[in-house]
Tab-separated table of C-alpha atoms in Angstrom:
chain	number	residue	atom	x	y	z
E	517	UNK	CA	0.000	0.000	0.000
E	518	UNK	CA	2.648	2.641	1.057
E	519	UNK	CA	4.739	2.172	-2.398
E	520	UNK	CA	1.573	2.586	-4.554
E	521	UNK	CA	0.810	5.639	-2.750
E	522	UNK	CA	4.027	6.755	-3.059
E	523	UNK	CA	3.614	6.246	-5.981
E	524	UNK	CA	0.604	8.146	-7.163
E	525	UNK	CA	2.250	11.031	-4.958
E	526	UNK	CA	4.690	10.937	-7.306
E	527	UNK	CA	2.970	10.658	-10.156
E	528	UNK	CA	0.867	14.353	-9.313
E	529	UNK	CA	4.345	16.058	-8.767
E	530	UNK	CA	5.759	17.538	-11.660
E	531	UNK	CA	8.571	15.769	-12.882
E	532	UNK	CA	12.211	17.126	-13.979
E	533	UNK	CA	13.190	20.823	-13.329
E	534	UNK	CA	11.542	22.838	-16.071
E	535	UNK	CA	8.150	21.758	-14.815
E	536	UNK	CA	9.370	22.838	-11.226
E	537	UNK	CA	10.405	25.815	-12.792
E	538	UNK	CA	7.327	27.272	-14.219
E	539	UNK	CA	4.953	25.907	-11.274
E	540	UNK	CA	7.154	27.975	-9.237
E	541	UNK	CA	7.570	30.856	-11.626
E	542	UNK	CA	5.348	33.307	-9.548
E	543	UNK	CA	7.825	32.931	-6.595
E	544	UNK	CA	11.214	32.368	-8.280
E	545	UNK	CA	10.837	35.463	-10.660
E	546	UNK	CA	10.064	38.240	-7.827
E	547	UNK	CA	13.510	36.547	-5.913
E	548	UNK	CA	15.400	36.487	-9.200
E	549	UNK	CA	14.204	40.360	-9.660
E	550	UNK	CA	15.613	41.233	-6.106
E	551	UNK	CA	18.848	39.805	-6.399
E	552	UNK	CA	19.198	41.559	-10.202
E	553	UNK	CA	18.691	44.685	-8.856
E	554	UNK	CA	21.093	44.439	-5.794
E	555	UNK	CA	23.747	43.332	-7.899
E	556	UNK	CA	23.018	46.069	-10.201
E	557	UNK	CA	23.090	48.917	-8.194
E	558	UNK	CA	25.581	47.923	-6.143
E	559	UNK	CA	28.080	47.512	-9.629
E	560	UNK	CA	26.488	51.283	-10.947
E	561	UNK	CA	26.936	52.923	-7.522
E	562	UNK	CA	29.524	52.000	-4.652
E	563	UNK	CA	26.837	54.072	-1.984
E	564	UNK	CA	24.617	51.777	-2.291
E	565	UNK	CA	25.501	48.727	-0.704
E	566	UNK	CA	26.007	50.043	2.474
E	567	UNK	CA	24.255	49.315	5.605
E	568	UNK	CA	23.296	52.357	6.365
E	569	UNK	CA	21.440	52.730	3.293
E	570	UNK	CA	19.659	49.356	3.945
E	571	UNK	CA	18.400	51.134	6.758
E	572	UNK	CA	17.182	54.113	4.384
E	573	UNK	CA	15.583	51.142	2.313
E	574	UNK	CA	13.402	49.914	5.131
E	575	UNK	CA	12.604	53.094	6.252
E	576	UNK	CA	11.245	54.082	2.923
E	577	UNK	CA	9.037	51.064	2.634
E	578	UNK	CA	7.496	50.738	6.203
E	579	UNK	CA	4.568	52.591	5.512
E	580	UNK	CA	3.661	50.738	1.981
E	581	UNK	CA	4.513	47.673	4.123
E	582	UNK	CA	1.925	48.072	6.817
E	583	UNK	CA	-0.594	48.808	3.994
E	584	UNK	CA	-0.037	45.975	2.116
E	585	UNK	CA	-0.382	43.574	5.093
E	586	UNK	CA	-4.089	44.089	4.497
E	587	UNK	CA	-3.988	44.121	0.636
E	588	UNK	CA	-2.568	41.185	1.069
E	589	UNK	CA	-5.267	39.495	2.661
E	590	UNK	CA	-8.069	41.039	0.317
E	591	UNK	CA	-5.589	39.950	-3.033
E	592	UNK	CA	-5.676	36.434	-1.568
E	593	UNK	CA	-9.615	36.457	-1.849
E	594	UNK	CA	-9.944	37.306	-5.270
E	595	UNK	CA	-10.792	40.777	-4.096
E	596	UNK	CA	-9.334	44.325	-4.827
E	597	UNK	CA	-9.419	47.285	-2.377
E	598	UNK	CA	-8.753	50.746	-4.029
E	599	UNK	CA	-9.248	52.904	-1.128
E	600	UNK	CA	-6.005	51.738	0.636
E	601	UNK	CA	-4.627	55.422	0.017
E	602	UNK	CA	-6.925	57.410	0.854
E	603	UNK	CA	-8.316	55.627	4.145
E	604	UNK	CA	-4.633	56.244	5.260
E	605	UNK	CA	-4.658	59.709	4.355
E	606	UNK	CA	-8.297	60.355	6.246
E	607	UNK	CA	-6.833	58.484	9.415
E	608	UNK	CA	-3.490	60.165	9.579
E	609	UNK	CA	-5.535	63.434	9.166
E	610	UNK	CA	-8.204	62.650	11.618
E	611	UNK	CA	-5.549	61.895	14.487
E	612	UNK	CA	-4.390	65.708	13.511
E	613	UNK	CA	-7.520	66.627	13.792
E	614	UNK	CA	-8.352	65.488	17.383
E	615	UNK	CA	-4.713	66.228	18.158
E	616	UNK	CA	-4.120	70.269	20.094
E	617	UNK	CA	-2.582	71.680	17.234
E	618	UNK	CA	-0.616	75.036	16.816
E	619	UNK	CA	-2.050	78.457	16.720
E	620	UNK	CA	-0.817	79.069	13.311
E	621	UNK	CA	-2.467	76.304	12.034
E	622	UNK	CA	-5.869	77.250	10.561
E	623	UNK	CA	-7.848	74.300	11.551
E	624	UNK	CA	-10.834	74.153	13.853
E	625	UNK	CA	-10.236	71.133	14.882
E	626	UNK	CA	-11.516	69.466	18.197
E	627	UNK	CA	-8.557	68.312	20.475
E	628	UNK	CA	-8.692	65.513	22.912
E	629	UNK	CA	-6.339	63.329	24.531
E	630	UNK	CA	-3.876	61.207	23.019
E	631	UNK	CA	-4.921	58.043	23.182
E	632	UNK	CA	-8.635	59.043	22.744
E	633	UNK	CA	-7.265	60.869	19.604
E	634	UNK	CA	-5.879	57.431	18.101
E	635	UNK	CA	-9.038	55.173	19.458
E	636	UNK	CA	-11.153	57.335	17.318
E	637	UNK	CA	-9.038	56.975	14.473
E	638	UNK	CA	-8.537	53.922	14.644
E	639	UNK	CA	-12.111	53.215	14.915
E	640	UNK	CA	-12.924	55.523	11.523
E	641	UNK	CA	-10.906	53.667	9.634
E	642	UNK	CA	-12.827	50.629	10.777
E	643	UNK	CA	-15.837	52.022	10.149
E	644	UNK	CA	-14.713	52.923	6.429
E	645	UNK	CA	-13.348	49.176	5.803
E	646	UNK	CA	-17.156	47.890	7.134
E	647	UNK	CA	-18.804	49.884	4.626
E	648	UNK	CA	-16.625	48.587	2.044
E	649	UNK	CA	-17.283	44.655	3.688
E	650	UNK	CA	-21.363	45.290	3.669
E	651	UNK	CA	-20.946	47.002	0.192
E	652	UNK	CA	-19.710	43.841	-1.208
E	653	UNK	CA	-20.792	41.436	0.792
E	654	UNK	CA	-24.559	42.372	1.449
E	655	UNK	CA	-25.459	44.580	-0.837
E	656	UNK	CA	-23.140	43.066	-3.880
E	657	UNK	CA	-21.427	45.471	-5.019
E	658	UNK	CA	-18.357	44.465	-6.991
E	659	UNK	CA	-14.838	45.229	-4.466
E	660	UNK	CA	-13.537	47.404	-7.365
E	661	UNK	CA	-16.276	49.488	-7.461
E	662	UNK	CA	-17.024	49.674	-4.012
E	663	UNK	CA	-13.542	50.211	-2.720
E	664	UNK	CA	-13.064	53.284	-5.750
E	665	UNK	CA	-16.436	54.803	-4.228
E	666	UNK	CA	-14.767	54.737	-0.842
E	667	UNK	CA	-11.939	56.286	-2.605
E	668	UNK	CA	-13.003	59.280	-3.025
E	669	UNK	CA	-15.997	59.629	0.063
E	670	UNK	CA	-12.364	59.146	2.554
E	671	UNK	CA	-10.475	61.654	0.421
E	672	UNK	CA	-13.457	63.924	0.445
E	673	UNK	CA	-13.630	63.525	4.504
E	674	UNK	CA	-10.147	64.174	4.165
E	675	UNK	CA	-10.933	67.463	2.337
E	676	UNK	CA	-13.710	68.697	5.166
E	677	UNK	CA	-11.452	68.122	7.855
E	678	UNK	CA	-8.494	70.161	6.635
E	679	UNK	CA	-10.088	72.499	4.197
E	680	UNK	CA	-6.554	72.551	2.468
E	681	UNK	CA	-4.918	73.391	5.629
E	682	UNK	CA	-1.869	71.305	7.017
E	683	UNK	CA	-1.660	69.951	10.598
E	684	UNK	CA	1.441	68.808	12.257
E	685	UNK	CA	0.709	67.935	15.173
E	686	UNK	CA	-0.050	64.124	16.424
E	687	UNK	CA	-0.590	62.422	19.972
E	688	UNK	CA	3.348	61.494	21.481
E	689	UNK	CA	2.936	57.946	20.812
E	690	UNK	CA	2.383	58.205	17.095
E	691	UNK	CA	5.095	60.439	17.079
E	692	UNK	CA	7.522	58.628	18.868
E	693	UNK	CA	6.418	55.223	16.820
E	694	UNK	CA	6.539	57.135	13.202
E	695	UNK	CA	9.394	59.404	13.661
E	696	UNK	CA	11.302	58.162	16.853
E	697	UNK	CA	14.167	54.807	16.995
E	698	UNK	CA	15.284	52.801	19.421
E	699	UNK	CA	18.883	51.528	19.159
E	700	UNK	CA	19.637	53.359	16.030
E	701	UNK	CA	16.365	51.125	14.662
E	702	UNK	CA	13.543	53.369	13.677
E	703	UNK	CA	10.355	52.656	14.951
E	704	UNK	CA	8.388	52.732	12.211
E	705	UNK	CA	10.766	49.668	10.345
E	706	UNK	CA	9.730	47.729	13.768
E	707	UNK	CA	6.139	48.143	14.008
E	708	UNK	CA	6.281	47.622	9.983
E	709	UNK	CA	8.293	43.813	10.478
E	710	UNK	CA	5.317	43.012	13.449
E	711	UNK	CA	2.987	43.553	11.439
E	712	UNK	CA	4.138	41.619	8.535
E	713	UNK	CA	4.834	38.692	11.020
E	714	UNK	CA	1.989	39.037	12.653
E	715	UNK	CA	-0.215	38.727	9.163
E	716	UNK	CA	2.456	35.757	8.463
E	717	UNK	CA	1.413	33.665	11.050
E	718	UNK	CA	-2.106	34.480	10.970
E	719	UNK	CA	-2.343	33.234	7.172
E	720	UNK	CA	0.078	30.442	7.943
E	721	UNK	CA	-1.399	28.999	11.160
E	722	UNK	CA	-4.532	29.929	11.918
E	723	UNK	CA	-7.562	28.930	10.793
E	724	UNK	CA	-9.224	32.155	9.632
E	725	UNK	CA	-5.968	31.967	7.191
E	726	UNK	CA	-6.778	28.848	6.273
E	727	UNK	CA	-10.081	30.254	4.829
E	728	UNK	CA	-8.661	33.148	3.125
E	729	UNK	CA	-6.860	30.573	0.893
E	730	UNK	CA	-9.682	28.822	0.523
E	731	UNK	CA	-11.618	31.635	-0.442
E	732	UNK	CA	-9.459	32.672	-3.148
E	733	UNK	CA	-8.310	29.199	-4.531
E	734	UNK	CA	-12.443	28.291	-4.948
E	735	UNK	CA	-15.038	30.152	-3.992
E	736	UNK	CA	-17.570	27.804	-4.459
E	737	UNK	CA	-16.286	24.979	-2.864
E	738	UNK	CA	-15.216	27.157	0.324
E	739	UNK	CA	-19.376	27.617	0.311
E	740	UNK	CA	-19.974	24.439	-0.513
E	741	UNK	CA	-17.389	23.046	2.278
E	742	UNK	CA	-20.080	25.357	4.942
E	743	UNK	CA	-17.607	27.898	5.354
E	744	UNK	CA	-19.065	31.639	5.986
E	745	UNK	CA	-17.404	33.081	2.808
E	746	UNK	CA	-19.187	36.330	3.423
E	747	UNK	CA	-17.854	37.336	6.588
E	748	UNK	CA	-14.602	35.772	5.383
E	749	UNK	CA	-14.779	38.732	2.456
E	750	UNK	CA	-15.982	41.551	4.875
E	751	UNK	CA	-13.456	40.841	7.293
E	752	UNK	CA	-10.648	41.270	5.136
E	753	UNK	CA	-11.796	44.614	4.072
E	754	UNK	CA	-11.570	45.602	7.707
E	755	UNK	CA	-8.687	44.441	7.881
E	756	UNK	CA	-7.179	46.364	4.777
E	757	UNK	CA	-8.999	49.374	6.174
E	758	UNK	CA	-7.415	48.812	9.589
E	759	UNK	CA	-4.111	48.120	8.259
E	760	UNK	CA	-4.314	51.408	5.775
E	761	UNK	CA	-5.394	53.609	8.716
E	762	UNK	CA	-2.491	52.662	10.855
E	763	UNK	CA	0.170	53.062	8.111
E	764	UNK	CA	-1.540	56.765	7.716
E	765	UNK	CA	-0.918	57.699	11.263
E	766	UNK	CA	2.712	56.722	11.165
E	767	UNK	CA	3.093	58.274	7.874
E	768	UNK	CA	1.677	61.262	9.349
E	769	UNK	CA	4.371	61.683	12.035
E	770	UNK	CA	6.951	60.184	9.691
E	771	UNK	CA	6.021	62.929	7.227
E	772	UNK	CA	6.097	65.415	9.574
E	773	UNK	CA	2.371	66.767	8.430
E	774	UNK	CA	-1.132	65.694	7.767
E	775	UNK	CA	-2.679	67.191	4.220
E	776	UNK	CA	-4.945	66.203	1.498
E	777	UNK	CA	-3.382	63.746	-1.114
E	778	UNK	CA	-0.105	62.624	1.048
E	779	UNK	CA	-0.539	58.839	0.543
E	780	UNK	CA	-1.805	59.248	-3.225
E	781	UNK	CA	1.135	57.342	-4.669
E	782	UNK	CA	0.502	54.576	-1.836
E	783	UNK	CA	-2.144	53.126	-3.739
E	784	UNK	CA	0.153	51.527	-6.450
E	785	UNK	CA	2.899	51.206	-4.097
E	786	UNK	CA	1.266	48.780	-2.317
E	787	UNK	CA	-0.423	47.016	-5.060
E	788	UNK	CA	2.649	46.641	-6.513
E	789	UNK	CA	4.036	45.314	-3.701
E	790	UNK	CA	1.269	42.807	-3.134
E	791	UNK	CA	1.398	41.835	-7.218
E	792	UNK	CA	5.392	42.059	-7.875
E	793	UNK	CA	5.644	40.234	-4.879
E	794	UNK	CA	4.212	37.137	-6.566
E	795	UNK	CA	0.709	37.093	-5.006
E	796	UNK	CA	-1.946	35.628	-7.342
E	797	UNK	CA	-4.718	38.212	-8.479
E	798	UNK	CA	-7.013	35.431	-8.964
E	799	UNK	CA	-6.555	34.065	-5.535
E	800	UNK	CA	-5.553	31.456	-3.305
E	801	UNK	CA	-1.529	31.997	-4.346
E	802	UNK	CA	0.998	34.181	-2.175
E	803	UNK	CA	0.857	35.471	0.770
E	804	UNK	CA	3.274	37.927	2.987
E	805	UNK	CA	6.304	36.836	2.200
E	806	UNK	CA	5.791	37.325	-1.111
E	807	UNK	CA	4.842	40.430	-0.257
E	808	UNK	CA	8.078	41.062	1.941
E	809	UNK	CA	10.003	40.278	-1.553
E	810	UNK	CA	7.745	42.811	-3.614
E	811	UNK	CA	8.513	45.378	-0.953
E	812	UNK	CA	12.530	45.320	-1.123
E	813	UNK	CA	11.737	44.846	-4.741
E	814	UNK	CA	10.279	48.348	-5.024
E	815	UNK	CA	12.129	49.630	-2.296
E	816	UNK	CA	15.881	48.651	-3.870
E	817	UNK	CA	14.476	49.780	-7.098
E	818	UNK	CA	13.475	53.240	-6.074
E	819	UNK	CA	16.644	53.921	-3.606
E	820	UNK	CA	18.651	52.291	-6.454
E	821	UNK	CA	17.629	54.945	-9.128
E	822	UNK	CA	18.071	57.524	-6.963
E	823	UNK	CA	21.723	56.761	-6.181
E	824	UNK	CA	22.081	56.859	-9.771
E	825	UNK	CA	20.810	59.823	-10.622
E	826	UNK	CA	18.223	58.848	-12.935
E	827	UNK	CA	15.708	61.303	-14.864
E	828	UNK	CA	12.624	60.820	-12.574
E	829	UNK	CA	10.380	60.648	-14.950
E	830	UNK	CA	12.046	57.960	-16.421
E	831	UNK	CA	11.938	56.616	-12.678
E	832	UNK	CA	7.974	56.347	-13.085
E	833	UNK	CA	8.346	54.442	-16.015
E	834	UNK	CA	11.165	51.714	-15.462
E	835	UNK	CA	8.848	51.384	-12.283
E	836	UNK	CA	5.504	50.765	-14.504
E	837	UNK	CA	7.085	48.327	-16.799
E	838	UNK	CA	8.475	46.162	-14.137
E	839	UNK	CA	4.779	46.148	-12.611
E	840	UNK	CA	3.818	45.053	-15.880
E	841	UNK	CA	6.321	42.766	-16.169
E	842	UNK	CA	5.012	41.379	-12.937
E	843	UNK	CA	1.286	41.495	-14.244
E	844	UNK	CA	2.373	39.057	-17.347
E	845	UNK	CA	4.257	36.850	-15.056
E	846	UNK	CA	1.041	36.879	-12.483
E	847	UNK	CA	-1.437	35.874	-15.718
E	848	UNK	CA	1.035	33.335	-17.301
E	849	UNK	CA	1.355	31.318	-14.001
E	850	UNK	CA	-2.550	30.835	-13.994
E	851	UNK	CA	-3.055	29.722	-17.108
E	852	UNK	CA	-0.323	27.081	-16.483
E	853	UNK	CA	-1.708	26.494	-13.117
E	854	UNK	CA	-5.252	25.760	-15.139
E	855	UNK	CA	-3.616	23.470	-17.591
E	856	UNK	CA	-1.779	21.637	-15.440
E	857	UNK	CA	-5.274	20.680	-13.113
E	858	UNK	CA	-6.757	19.548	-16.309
């Protein structure tokens, strides 16, 4: 019995390397991207591979880190969420707004305490990432729709709160955990690495993880199997939403100040992250540490061309092509995921 299993084991596994190769494409081509770039840089400029600027590298992807923990989650459903940017941008605002702010700053704004301040934030960002899990889960609405309505209603809260003002000010703990270090290690790069651990193990070895694959990989059988795929869906909208708000209020201390449009260009950022990364946009495929890999992807790529002195407009495009790049690679492993299950 145990050699004729072992035998039909073997005979599902793809067999020689090539076949290895292109099962595994979606994971091995992010890496091989990564390690490209490093070497590249490194050769073009000698202050680049330096510790210190590793440092500046994980710095500059913290916030689009702790954003895409929760586009992570809603990417491994099947699901999109577009108002990732501007949920962070409304929550790093709104803790300004509750936040005692300067007399030159034009804002009537209502102070109270610190940690009030952030509960309240906290819990508006929430609130936003609901209506986004009732609009698609109760009502039907399709995620990309929903999520781009809630794109602009945050950015137009956004608007009312500040009236194009800018606040700086934000309770001492955000402060301290956006702008502050401990040990020469910035704050913000260690609440960033939590939080990517912490959604690591929860989609690794818990069960609502567990049903977030299954969710993405097949919908219908997740229902069929009596799971709850609704309040799987709605919860990881919250859990973008959450995720987004608390990458705004750290932004907003790391920043410096809370205005309209400040996390605009997080919205691909962390898509790309999520997607370069090798996470599956049809589901099921992926998961943070891809998403760790998409992040020093984009991160060695940006510090990279800036050590080189590259036109930045030519920046914005080397950095659209390889998201295409990673779009292609993305589509191409599901079709040979497809053919290879029939």
């Amino acid at each position: 019995m145990a050699s004729s299993e072992t035998a039909l084991a073997a005979g599902r596994r793809p067999r020689g390397l090539a076949p290895f190769l292109r099962s595994q494409m979606r994971n091995i081509a992010p890496f091989l991207t990564l390690i490209f770039l490093s070497a590249f840089f490194a050769f073009a400029s000698p202050s680049f591979a330096t510790l210190d600027n590793l440092g500046n590298i994980l710095t500059q992807v913290s916030v689009t880190g702790i954003i895409a923990v929760g586009l992570t989650f809603v990417i491994l459903c099947a699901e999109i969420d577009l108002s990732i940017a501007s949920i962070a941008n409304v929550t790093g605002i709104a803790v300004a707004y509750f936040t005692l702010q300067e007399s030159y700053v034009n804002i009537a704004n209502i102070p109270l305490p610190g940690a009030v301040a952030i509960i309240l934030s906290i819990l508006l960002c929430a609130l936003l990432g609901l209506v986004n899990a009732l609009g698609l889960t109760v009502i039907g609405i399709p995620s990309f729709i929903m999520t781009l309505a809630m794109m602009q209603i945050a950015a137009g809260v956004s608007a009312l709160l500040v009236r194009g003002q800018i606040a700086y000010k934000v309770p001492g703990l955000i402060t301290t955990l956006g702008s502050g270090s401990i040990g020469g290690i910035p704050w913000i790069v260690i609440v960033a690495a939590i939080m990517l651990l912490g959604g690591h193990l929860v989609l690794t070895y818990t069960r609502f993880g567990r049903y977030v694959y299954m969710v993405g990989g097949n919908r219908e059988a997740a229902e069929y199997s009596g799971l709850n795929v609704k309040l799987i869906l709605g919860a990881v909208m919250v859990i973008s939403a959450v995720c987004s708000g608390i990458g705004g209020m750290l932004g907003v201390a790391h920043f410096g100040s809370a205005q309209q449009n400040e996390f605009d260009t997080y919205l691909l950022d962390s898509i790309a992250a999520v997607v370069v990364g090798g996470t599956s946009l049809f589901g099921g495929r992926g998961g943070i540490g891809n998403t760790i890999v998409g992040l020093f992807v984009l991160g060695v790529l940006n510090n990279g061309l800036d050590h080189v002195n590259i036109d930045s407009f030519l920046k914005i495009l080397i950095r659209g092509l390889i998201l295409l790049a990673a779009l292609v690679i993305n589509v191409y492993a599901q079709r040979l995921r497809e053919k290879a299950a029939e």
